[in-house]
């Protein structure tokens, strides 16, 4: 363009209209007295002034909006110094940014204007984006800050960037939409609070949740009328929406969304969509990480509880001490607030608390209604025999939470059956402040804790029964126990059950002796009763030894699970008679109820206190069995009652192993180890 101190065209020298017409910039010229001498067509259109109306008018009168602006300052500087100036300035009347080049001369000033609003706005937007990214980075990088505080600040940052009145982090549970975090502009007219719940179908977020994809709508009425008509959008007068799914553990947890009543021409930009998706991914990842850490902490706490229970069992405490230990350990763990154990009275169908520990007192009583499928976690655990979990957020109006301890903080309640070999001792109830407690591995470990406690209680009661001289002796009778088999067979005969051994898969091996008629009865049972899986006759002499496989706990096992021992068990003429010993102080009614749950016609014929001091001479026998594992004891007992030690043998090692569903080598290993432990216990006492 040449020397910047000289104008590219000299208007006073009569530059031709032909040349001026090729200039694309707006051109304005004034003389040395600031009087307007020239405006080209571009200038007239840009500035909305016409030369014929203002020729000879002083610039500051023709354009008063230039006074006291960078335009006046720069123009006067150029005339004073006689040096060209270049600058950018905002021109209010046109809401535009101009790039200005002013060339002074002795006869006046030539000004060239170019509209650079688009570039300036683009640069400004870029700076704002960089600033937003920097602010967001500082938030997510602050690992020492509470997650809730980070989310609140991110919502505010993004809401300002995308220009909506509302911002929300939501959690979706089935058909419920929960506001977990909310940010609103000062002018927002609809009040939303954290914890508010509305139907998911009333929101635009339902589309995001169902598709798992981001939704961006600048004008709902024209772009998505089906969404515009949803109840929430109509009630709040919403017109625009931008939301991305928050994914946790592979599932859509909720949405990270922004919305408002103003339409947005051109919808949301690609950058705005990407920004929202970026931060929704961070929120989902952080929720996933926090859930994982909480589960690891809970599993570590549970591991400690299991160790404490194991140590308590070794010390051979009472059932009450075991239950108190479990509750105290759980309540002391960081992952839980309180724990209690409830027991159901089979006659009154009421619950009583056996042990409790934690921040508040547990529930005193819960009526158990077998017909109510929507009851509390405790009720369902009793009814269904499996772990049940209730979450406060799933049923805010439920009486479960109006009666639960620590109502202000507890979010999750797990009810775990305490059971062993078909006997329910009670329900372990554990409370946590974590909304996502008792999922996946944690749920499985808590459920195993109930089984472990049930096993420990059984072992404790059996120990008490074995070591006590004074016992309660019960005579139980069940009539017509094998009525179908008797009808089909030649006669019931006399069947004596010597031992029941639990094996893998929940099955049981019942060993006994009987006559030919009894064998026929047992064969009919296997044919007509699904619980009697198979029968094997082990010896062919007059007193046939047999083993029958059962898929459900027999009465003998039910008694043993209650801490009792079966002194005799015979079936004669279809009537099942059992003589049972329980330790002094045992709950007789509980045992009778357990037997009647399997056989409603069971009758308690007699009950008496008996002194079994004569057992002292052989008290080393139960002691010898104490060191055996469950599998070692099963191997020894099965081998003995299957005739493995007879000569000739009634059953081979392979046959006994097959009945236990283990390999022959494993059977022999358990058997040899069990024999060594028994002999060691017996001989060491000598």
XYZ file of C-alpha atoms in Angstrom:
686
model
C 0.000 0.000 0.000
C 3.074 2.243 0.127
C 3.993 4.735 2.827
C 1.402 4.562 5.614
C 1.786 8.300 6.132
C 0.245 8.898 2.693
C -3.348 7.982 1.836
C -3.824 5.409 -0.944
C -6.120 7.871 -2.742
C -6.082 11.696 -2.749
C -9.673 12.801 -2.770
C -8.733 16.457 -3.146
C -6.861 15.648 -6.331
C -10.047 14.276 -7.900
C -9.548 10.543 -7.809
C -11.809 9.005 -10.365
C -15.047 7.277 -9.409
C -13.846 4.302 -11.423
C -10.926 3.744 -9.068
C -12.955 4.378 -5.915
C -15.600 1.878 -6.962
C -13.035 -0.895 -6.748
C -12.255 -0.167 -3.090
C -14.054 -2.753 -0.880
C -13.491 -0.995 2.434
C -15.688 1.798 3.702
C -13.911 5.106 3.053
C -14.422 8.378 4.919
C -12.500 11.621 4.290
C -12.369 14.943 6.137
C -10.437 18.146 5.454
C -8.045 19.893 7.805
C -11.005 21.408 9.671
C -12.601 17.972 10.249
C -15.327 18.747 7.710
C -16.752 15.719 5.901
C -15.665 15.658 2.239
C -16.208 12.050 1.115
C -18.181 8.852 1.863
C -18.161 5.918 -0.536
C -21.146 3.605 -0.934
C -19.743 1.052 1.513
C -19.323 3.767 4.149
C -22.831 5.088 3.602
C -24.267 1.574 4.038
C -22.089 0.699 7.018
C -22.520 3.974 8.910
C -26.051 4.769 7.737
C -25.064 8.307 6.699
C -25.291 9.875 3.252
C -22.699 12.308 1.910
C -25.288 14.577 0.354
C -26.818 15.118 3.783
C -23.571 15.802 5.637
C -21.059 17.190 3.137
C -19.118 19.996 4.853
C -20.443 19.033 8.289
C -17.844 18.671 11.020
C -17.191 14.976 11.625
C -18.053 15.144 15.337
C -21.461 16.662 14.539
C -22.215 14.243 11.719
C -21.146 11.315 13.923
C -21.583 12.396 17.550
C -21.238 8.758 18.662
C -17.505 9.005 17.881
C -16.879 11.628 20.533
C -14.923 10.426 23.575
C -14.207 7.065 21.967
C -11.024 5.459 20.636
C -12.081 6.750 17.204
C -11.714 10.430 18.260
C -8.545 9.748 20.219
C -6.798 7.949 17.358
C -7.984 10.386 14.632
C -6.740 13.454 16.541
C -3.424 11.711 17.235
C -2.951 11.009 13.522
C -3.670 14.636 12.565
C -1.365 15.960 15.280
C 1.571 13.654 14.545
C 0.882 13.365 10.815
C 1.481 9.624 11.174
C -0.915 6.895 10.072
C -2.687 4.884 12.765
C -4.261 1.408 12.709
C -6.552 0.156 15.459
C -9.695 -1.859 16.249
C -12.672 -0.345 18.021
C -16.283 -1.125 18.852
C -18.912 0.984 17.068
C -22.003 1.045 19.240
C -24.715 2.118 16.762
C -24.026 -0.925 14.587
C -22.963 -3.224 17.451
C -19.946 -3.988 15.316
C -16.193 -4.086 15.563
C -14.205 -2.099 12.948
C -10.622 -2.427 11.851
C -9.570 1.205 11.176
C -6.665 2.641 9.154
C -6.366 6.450 9.183
C -3.952 8.316 6.865
C -3.265 12.009 7.640
C -2.116 14.649 5.161
C -1.726 18.396 5.097
C -5.192 18.669 3.603
C -7.058 16.307 5.935
C -7.570 12.664 6.986
C -8.537 9.589 4.967
C -10.119 6.722 6.952
C -10.611 3.118 5.777
C -13.047 0.924 7.767
C -13.524 -2.856 7.657
C -16.135 -4.813 9.657
C -14.226 -7.469 11.653
C -17.026 -8.328 14.081
C -17.055 -12.011 13.117
C -13.336 -12.391 13.737
C -13.477 -10.503 17.021
C -16.425 -12.600 18.225
C -14.633 -15.773 17.186
C -11.532 -14.746 19.096
C -13.615 -13.767 22.110
C -15.433 -17.107 22.015
C -12.106 -18.899 21.806
C -10.812 -17.029 24.840
C -14.011 -17.828 26.737
C -13.704 -21.494 25.831
C -10.088 -21.577 26.922
C -11.087 -19.896 30.163
C -13.953 -22.360 30.701
C -11.671 -25.316 30.039
C -9.093 -23.921 32.449
C -11.708 -23.395 35.153
C -13.128 -26.888 34.615
C -9.638 -28.384 34.728
C -8.891 -26.665 38.031
C -12.115 -28.111 39.449
C -11.547 -31.712 38.358
C -7.858 -31.549 39.297
C -8.768 -30.628 42.875
C -8.766 -34.208 44.143
C -8.849 -33.009 47.759
C -12.224 -31.324 47.266
C -15.551 -33.037 48.019
C -17.090 -34.553 44.902
C -20.418 -32.822 45.529
C -18.662 -29.441 45.617
C -16.856 -30.214 42.366
C -20.114 -31.123 40.613
C -21.835 -27.956 41.811
C -19.021 -25.781 40.441
C -18.896 -27.636 37.120
C -22.626 -27.156 36.644
C -22.198 -23.420 37.167
C -19.271 -23.173 34.742
C -21.010 -25.056 31.947
C -24.337 -23.294 32.478
C -22.600 -19.929 31.974
C -20.837 -21.197 28.849
C -23.931 -22.616 27.132
C -26.185 -19.805 28.355
C -29.072 -21.690 29.969
C -30.997 -20.916 33.141
C -30.798 -24.411 34.625
C -28.138 -27.082 35.077
C -28.645 -30.509 36.656
C -26.866 -33.723 37.518
C -29.639 -36.300 37.698
C -29.871 -39.886 38.873
C -32.418 -42.187 37.262
C -33.993 -45.085 39.156
C -36.438 -47.041 37.001
C -39.101 -44.450 36.092
C -38.017 -41.839 38.650
C -35.867 -38.779 37.915
C -33.918 -37.522 40.948
C -32.174 -34.116 41.034
C -28.797 -34.912 42.615
C -27.233 -31.474 42.015
C -28.740 -28.237 40.682
C -27.441 -24.837 39.539
C -29.775 -22.007 38.490
C -29.440 -18.495 37.126
C -30.570 -15.658 39.381
C -33.483 -14.901 37.059
C -34.775 -18.497 37.016
C -38.448 -18.617 38.005
C -38.796 -22.363 38.691
C -37.402 -23.463 42.036
C -35.583 -26.812 41.968
C -33.906 -28.387 44.974
C -31.478 -31.247 45.328
C -33.414 -34.417 46.111
C -36.559 -33.422 44.222
C -38.145 -36.298 42.295
C -40.306 -36.174 39.152
C -41.421 -38.840 36.654
C -38.695 -39.587 34.131
C -41.199 -39.552 31.269
C -41.935 -35.867 31.977
C -38.370 -34.831 31.100
C -36.222 -34.472 28.003
C -33.647 -36.592 29.832
C -35.778 -39.675 29.190
C -34.602 -39.577 25.575
C -30.961 -39.444 26.707
C -31.453 -42.333 29.146
C -33.315 -44.551 26.670
C -30.826 -44.006 23.824
C -27.652 -43.569 25.851
C -26.750 -40.649 23.567
C -26.358 -36.878 23.909
C -29.379 -34.750 22.971
C -29.023 -31.123 21.790
C -32.165 -29.127 20.904
C -32.085 -25.369 20.372
C -35.822 -24.974 19.712
C -38.032 -27.788 20.975
C -41.148 -26.635 19.145
C -39.533 -26.855 15.723
C -36.785 -29.458 16.242
C -38.464 -31.910 18.641
C -42.189 -31.202 19.165
C -42.700 -34.600 20.816
C -40.283 -33.583 23.564
C -41.698 -30.061 23.806
C -45.061 -31.509 24.810
C -43.760 -33.435 27.808
C -45.250 -32.399 31.139
C -42.073 -31.032 32.688
C -41.168 -28.956 29.633
C -44.681 -27.523 29.363
C -44.954 -26.722 33.071
C -41.591 -24.952 33.187
C -41.853 -23.404 29.735
C -38.609 -24.944 28.504
C -37.494 -24.408 24.915
C -33.869 -25.584 24.710
C -32.020 -28.605 26.092
C -28.497 -30.024 26.052
C -27.850 -33.231 27.993
C -25.377 -36.110 27.966
C -25.657 -39.519 29.666
C -23.648 -40.201 32.816
C -22.478 -43.810 32.573
C -21.357 -45.736 35.666
C -20.250 -49.340 35.453
C -21.536 -49.664 31.899
C -25.077 -48.524 32.807
C -26.700 -45.100 32.426
C -26.665 -43.627 35.926
C -28.363 -40.335 35.017
C -27.779 -37.186 32.973
C -25.568 -34.089 32.958
C -27.943 -31.561 31.426
C -28.619 -27.867 30.747
C -31.936 -26.290 29.756
C -33.936 -23.093 29.760
C -36.915 -21.158 28.365
C -35.048 -19.274 25.622
C -34.733 -20.748 22.138
C -31.276 -20.878 20.587
C -31.077 -20.154 16.858
C -28.725 -22.662 15.322
C -28.979 -24.929 18.375
C -25.882 -25.644 20.477
C -22.433 -25.552 18.907
C -20.335 -28.656 18.400
C -17.882 -27.302 20.957
C -20.618 -26.870 23.580
C -21.829 -30.425 22.976
C -18.268 -31.746 23.266
C -17.671 -29.758 26.473
C -20.789 -31.221 28.106
C -19.887 -34.758 26.995
C -16.337 -34.349 28.297
C -17.502 -33.373 31.767
C -20.318 -35.940 31.872
C -17.678 -38.591 31.194
C -15.593 -37.244 34.080
C -18.595 -37.287 36.423
C -19.409 -40.882 35.441
C -15.804 -41.970 35.864
C -15.563 -40.301 39.259
C -18.810 -41.903 40.430
C -17.517 -45.264 39.232
C -14.203 -44.745 41.034
C -15.915 -43.679 44.246
C -18.266 -46.665 44.114
C -15.303 -48.983 43.576
C -13.382 -47.471 46.504
C -16.440 -47.731 48.744
C -16.857 -51.383 47.817
C -13.175 -52.091 48.492
C -13.466 -50.412 51.883
C -16.621 -52.362 52.664
C -15.000 -55.637 51.598
C -12.009 -54.861 53.811
C -14.374 -54.157 56.713
C -16.233 -57.408 56.063
C -12.960 -59.316 55.947
C -12.234 -58.034 59.434
C -15.674 -59.113 60.627
C -15.157 -62.607 59.200
C -11.802 -62.872 60.997
C -13.412 -61.798 64.261
C -16.186 -64.372 63.854
C -13.653 -67.088 63.081
C -11.670 -66.176 66.182
C -14.848 -66.163 68.260
C -15.839 -69.628 67.020
C -12.415 -70.993 67.965
C -12.948 -69.681 71.492
C -16.263 -71.596 71.572
C -18.540 -68.813 72.895
C -22.284 -68.950 73.318
C -24.714 -68.066 70.539
C -25.421 -64.764 72.277
C -21.714 -63.876 72.267
C -21.409 -64.748 68.588
C -24.359 -62.549 67.644
C -23.137 -59.656 69.767
C -19.660 -59.916 68.207
C -21.035 -59.748 64.669
C -23.226 -56.705 65.390
C -20.457 -54.869 67.226
C -17.901 -55.486 64.462
C -20.252 -54.340 61.712
C -21.337 -51.210 63.597
C -17.693 -50.304 64.280
C -16.767 -50.535 60.581
C -16.586 -47.268 58.633
C -18.813 -48.691 55.892
C -21.818 -49.285 58.156
C -23.761 -47.391 60.808
C -25.507 -50.125 62.773
C -26.428 -53.795 62.810
C -28.954 -55.953 64.612
C -30.186 -59.529 64.587
C -33.885 -60.325 64.701
C -35.617 -63.631 65.339
C -39.150 -64.574 64.305
C -41.477 -66.373 66.714
C -43.176 -69.018 64.564
C -46.298 -68.999 66.722
C -46.984 -65.263 67.034
C -45.218 -64.333 63.780
C -43.532 -61.464 65.604
C -39.913 -60.415 65.563
C -37.736 -59.851 68.606
C -34.245 -58.361 68.697
C -31.509 -60.721 69.885
C -28.492 -58.413 69.490
C -27.852 -54.850 68.307
C -25.068 -52.301 67.964
C -24.717 -48.935 66.280
C -25.873 -45.355 66.269
C -29.510 -45.899 67.228
C -31.787 -48.552 68.639
C -33.058 -51.081 66.079
C -36.648 -51.842 65.227
C -38.471 -53.390 68.153
C -40.990 -55.531 66.284
C -42.055 -56.277 62.736
C -45.179 -58.282 61.971
C -44.404 -60.908 59.367
C -47.128 -61.189 56.711
C -46.526 -64.089 54.325
C -48.975 -62.661 51.794
C -47.363 -59.216 51.545
C -44.779 -59.276 48.764
C -43.978 -55.592 49.275
C -42.868 -55.863 52.906
C -39.637 -54.752 54.485
C -36.256 -56.266 53.753
C -36.531 -58.241 57.012
C -39.887 -59.736 56.065
C -38.735 -60.704 52.586
C -35.533 -62.277 53.907
C -37.590 -64.500 56.228
C -40.030 -65.381 53.481
C -37.617 -65.955 50.592
C -34.551 -67.198 52.455
C -32.124 -64.923 50.586
C -30.478 -61.544 51.102
C -32.792 -58.568 50.553
C -31.763 -54.925 50.093
C -33.943 -51.841 50.544
C -32.801 -48.380 49.440
C -34.352 -45.228 50.849
C -34.381 -43.521 47.443
C -36.394 -46.366 45.881
C -39.369 -45.970 48.212
C -39.317 -42.634 50.061
C -42.879 -43.115 51.352
C -42.318 -46.681 52.563
C -42.792 -47.443 56.287
C -39.479 -49.261 56.022
C -37.711 -45.928 56.323
C -40.033 -44.267 58.803
C -39.211 -47.064 61.250
C -35.557 -47.599 60.355
C -32.710 -46.457 62.643
C -30.651 -43.362 61.848
C -33.431 -42.091 59.624
C -31.514 -38.953 58.688
C -28.418 -40.722 57.366
C -29.131 -44.365 56.547
C -29.580 -44.925 52.828
C -29.420 -48.715 52.473
C -30.657 -51.687 54.529
C -29.538 -55.275 53.913
C -31.376 -58.166 55.572
C -29.407 -61.426 55.528
C -30.867 -64.791 56.593
C -28.812 -66.570 59.252
C -29.332 -70.179 58.248
C -27.630 -73.547 58.133
C -28.817 -76.838 56.673
C -32.352 -75.544 56.199
C -32.740 -74.013 59.669
C -33.341 -70.254 59.933
C -31.864 -68.853 63.149
C -32.758 -65.241 62.436
C -31.967 -62.304 60.175
C -28.856 -60.115 60.283
C -29.753 -56.509 59.439
C -27.011 -54.095 58.366
C -27.415 -50.365 57.648
C -25.192 -48.079 55.592
C -25.098 -44.384 54.712
C -23.918 -45.324 51.199
C -26.636 -45.225 48.555
C -24.788 -47.852 46.482
C -23.999 -50.255 49.329
C -24.534 -54.022 49.080
C -23.902 -54.422 45.373
C -21.880 -57.056 43.505
C -19.043 -58.506 45.628
C -20.121 -56.715 48.796
C -23.598 -58.226 48.517
C -22.131 -61.710 48.028
C -19.786 -61.376 51.018
C -22.553 -60.074 53.298
C -24.722 -63.010 52.242
C -21.856 -65.405 53.022
C -21.554 -63.716 56.408
C -25.082 -64.871 57.219
C -24.209 -68.431 56.200
C -20.985 -68.294 58.251
C -22.853 -67.096 61.316
C -25.463 -69.822 60.827
C -22.734 -72.460 60.631
C -21.036 -71.024 63.715
C -24.273 -71.059 65.723
C -24.893 -74.669 64.704
C -21.375 -75.672 65.744
C -21.764 -73.878 69.067
C -25.065 -75.582 69.829
C -23.721 -78.982 68.840
C -20.714 -78.435 71.082
C -23.011 -77.539 73.961
C -25.065 -80.672 73.366
C -21.992 -82.911 73.265
C -20.311 -81.481 76.344
C -23.385 -81.202 78.571
C -24.316 -83.990 80.989
C -27.811 -82.668 81.600
C -29.887 -82.731 78.449
C -33.507 -82.363 77.431
C -34.742 -85.579 75.842
C -37.600 -85.345 73.372
C -39.662 -88.081 71.770
C -41.086 -86.995 68.422
C -43.534 -88.920 66.278
C -44.617 -88.423 62.667
C -47.431 -90.697 61.478
C -47.881 -91.877 57.897
C -44.565 -90.336 56.940
C -44.195 -92.734 54.003
C -47.878 -93.317 53.211
C -47.407 -93.486 49.404
C -44.513 -95.882 49.694
C -46.371 -98.126 52.128
C -49.344 -98.293 49.785
C -47.149 -99.295 46.847
C -44.779 -101.604 48.740
C -45.358 -104.912 50.443
C -45.156 -103.320 53.874
C -43.211 -100.587 55.511
C -40.968 -102.827 57.566
C -38.643 -101.330 60.174
C -36.173 -98.735 58.890
C -33.421 -97.440 61.175
C -31.445 -94.318 60.230
C -27.937 -94.330 61.688
C -26.333 -91.197 60.253
C -27.000 -88.338 57.840
C -24.024 -86.746 56.068
C -24.325 -83.461 54.126
C -22.469 -83.474 50.801
C -21.786 -80.942 48.044
C -24.615 -79.349 46.087
C -26.996 -79.273 49.056
C -27.652 -83.042 48.998
C -27.578 -85.442 51.959
C -26.565 -89.087 52.345
C -28.744 -90.960 54.847
C -27.224 -94.274 56.038
C -29.289 -96.925 57.780
C -30.422 -100.523 58.198
C -33.650 -102.284 57.246
C -35.331 -105.532 56.166
C -36.455 -106.694 52.734
C -39.807 -104.965 53.276
C -38.009 -101.771 54.244
C -35.936 -101.892 51.068
C -39.152 -102.121 49.042
C -40.497 -99.082 50.887
C -37.339 -97.112 50.183
C -37.443 -98.098 46.515
C -41.021 -96.816 46.283
C -39.974 -93.553 47.926
C -37.243 -93.007 45.337
C -39.785 -93.611 42.585
C -42.587 -91.384 43.916
C -40.856 -88.659 45.972
C -38.588 -86.200 44.148
C -36.697 -85.446 47.371
C -35.489 -89.077 47.496
C -33.006 -89.086 44.623
C -31.427 -92.542 44.727
C -31.065 -95.703 46.815
C -28.137 -98.086 47.103
C -28.272 -101.303 49.142
C -24.799 -101.847 50.591
C -25.167 -105.353 52.073
C -27.377 -108.371 51.296
C -27.573 -109.955 54.750
C -30.748 -110.054 56.820
C -30.076 -106.554 58.161
C -29.585 -104.688 54.910
C -27.352 -101.646 55.124
C -28.362 -98.877 52.711
C -27.619 -95.314 51.708
C -30.231 -93.007 50.223
C -29.496 -89.642 48.590
C -31.821 -86.784 49.581
C -32.122 -83.396 47.870
C -33.682 -81.618 50.871
C -32.723 -81.659 54.566
C -34.074 -84.760 56.336
C -35.571 -84.489 59.814
C -32.316 -85.724 61.340
C -30.410 -82.792 59.815
C -33.071 -80.315 60.921
C -32.610 -81.526 64.494
C -28.826 -81.366 64.247
C -28.992 -77.849 62.827
C -30.871 -76.780 65.983
C -27.989 -78.008 68.120
C -29.598 -81.318 68.942
C -28.400 -84.865 68.563
C -30.520 -87.783 67.383
C -30.210 -90.743 69.707
C -32.468 -92.947 67.614
C -34.490 -92.607 64.431
C -36.703 -95.435 63.198
C -39.671 -95.906 60.898
C -42.030 -98.725 61.850
C -45.346 -99.288 60.110
C -45.199 -95.875 58.496
C -44.632 -94.045 61.798
C -41.375 -92.108 62.181
C -40.107 -92.018 65.796
C -37.159 -89.934 66.937
C -35.476 -89.542 70.288
C -33.633 -86.253 70.418
C -31.234 -84.737 72.955
C -30.942 -80.965 73.355
C -28.599 -79.075 75.677
C -30.200 -77.720 78.824
C -31.766 -74.326 78.180
C -32.253 -74.950 74.476
C -35.367 -73.635 72.733
C -37.484 -76.771 72.513
C -40.373 -75.043 70.774
C -38.044 -73.720 68.072
C -36.885 -77.259 67.278
C -40.444 -78.586 67.210
C -41.473 -75.727 64.923
C -38.578 -76.523 62.590
C -39.607 -80.172 62.370
C -43.235 -79.206 61.791
C -42.254 -76.840 58.990
C -41.212 -79.970 57.057
C -43.781 -82.343 58.584
C -46.905 -80.492 59.823
C -48.249 -83.663 61.499
C -45.208 -84.036 63.775
C -46.133 -84.559 67.443
C -44.075 -84.012 70.583
C -44.876 -87.208 72.510
C -42.666 -86.694 75.566
C -40.186 -84.260 77.083
C -37.934 -85.001 80.049
C -34.718 -83.923 81.737
C -32.031 -86.620 81.535
C -28.628 -87.025 83.148
C -26.176 -88.472 80.639
C -23.196 -88.822 82.986
C -22.644 -92.303 81.645
C -21.403 -90.651 78.442
C -18.417 -89.313 80.369
C -16.608 -92.573 79.819
C -16.691 -91.981 76.097
C -16.580 -88.174 76.075
C -13.270 -88.364 74.213
C -15.156 -89.526 71.112
C -16.833 -86.194 70.329
C -13.582 -84.467 71.255
C -11.776 -86.581 68.674
C -14.082 -85.328 65.952
C -13.591 -81.648 66.804
C -10.375 -81.307 64.821
C -11.902 -82.609 61.589
C -13.022 -80.365 58.781
C -16.535 -80.856 57.412
C -15.194 -82.778 54.403
C -12.931 -84.977 56.514
C -15.803 -85.849 58.836
C -18.084 -86.577 55.879
C -15.447 -88.919 54.423
C -14.945 -90.788 57.723
C -18.661 -91.123 58.512
C -19.610 -92.128 54.959
C -16.847 -94.728 54.854
C -17.932 -96.186 58.184
C -21.668 -96.378 57.509
C -21.150 -97.524 53.907
C -19.235 -100.574 55.174
C -15.851 -99.499 53.820
C -14.151 -100.870 56.958
C -16.003 -104.224 56.851
C -14.337 -107.354 55.500
C -15.143 -108.027 52.838
C -16.016 -104.413 52.145
C -19.636 -103.501 51.448
C -18.462 -100.424 49.501
C -15.198 -99.648 47.769
C -13.352 -96.355 48.092
C -14.415 -95.438 44.569
C -18.077 -96.053 45.450
C -17.915 -93.954 48.620
C -16.111 -91.188 46.703
C -18.819 -91.288 44.043
C -21.557 -90.882 46.646
C -19.731 -87.803 47.974
C -19.224 -86.477 44.433
C -15.448 -86.283 44.831
C -12.537 -88.101 43.212
C -11.185 -91.321 44.810
C -7.828 -89.669 45.519
C -9.530 -86.786 47.320
C -11.666 -89.216 49.332
C -8.644 -91.233 50.460
C -6.770 -88.046 51.368
C -9.667 -86.822 53.547
C -10.091 -90.293 55.047
C -6.406 -90.735 55.967
C -6.233 -87.237 57.448
C -9.427 -87.815 59.425
C -8.206 -91.192 60.740
C -4.912 -89.642 61.827
C -6.647 -86.805 63.692
C -9.085 -89.166 65.437
C -6.360 -91.580 66.522
C -4.164 -88.708 67.657
C -6.970 -87.261 69.775
C -7.732 -90.650 71.337
C -4.156 -91.796 71.948
C -2.891 -88.444 73.203
C -5.377 -88.681 76.084
C -3.870 -91.920 77.329
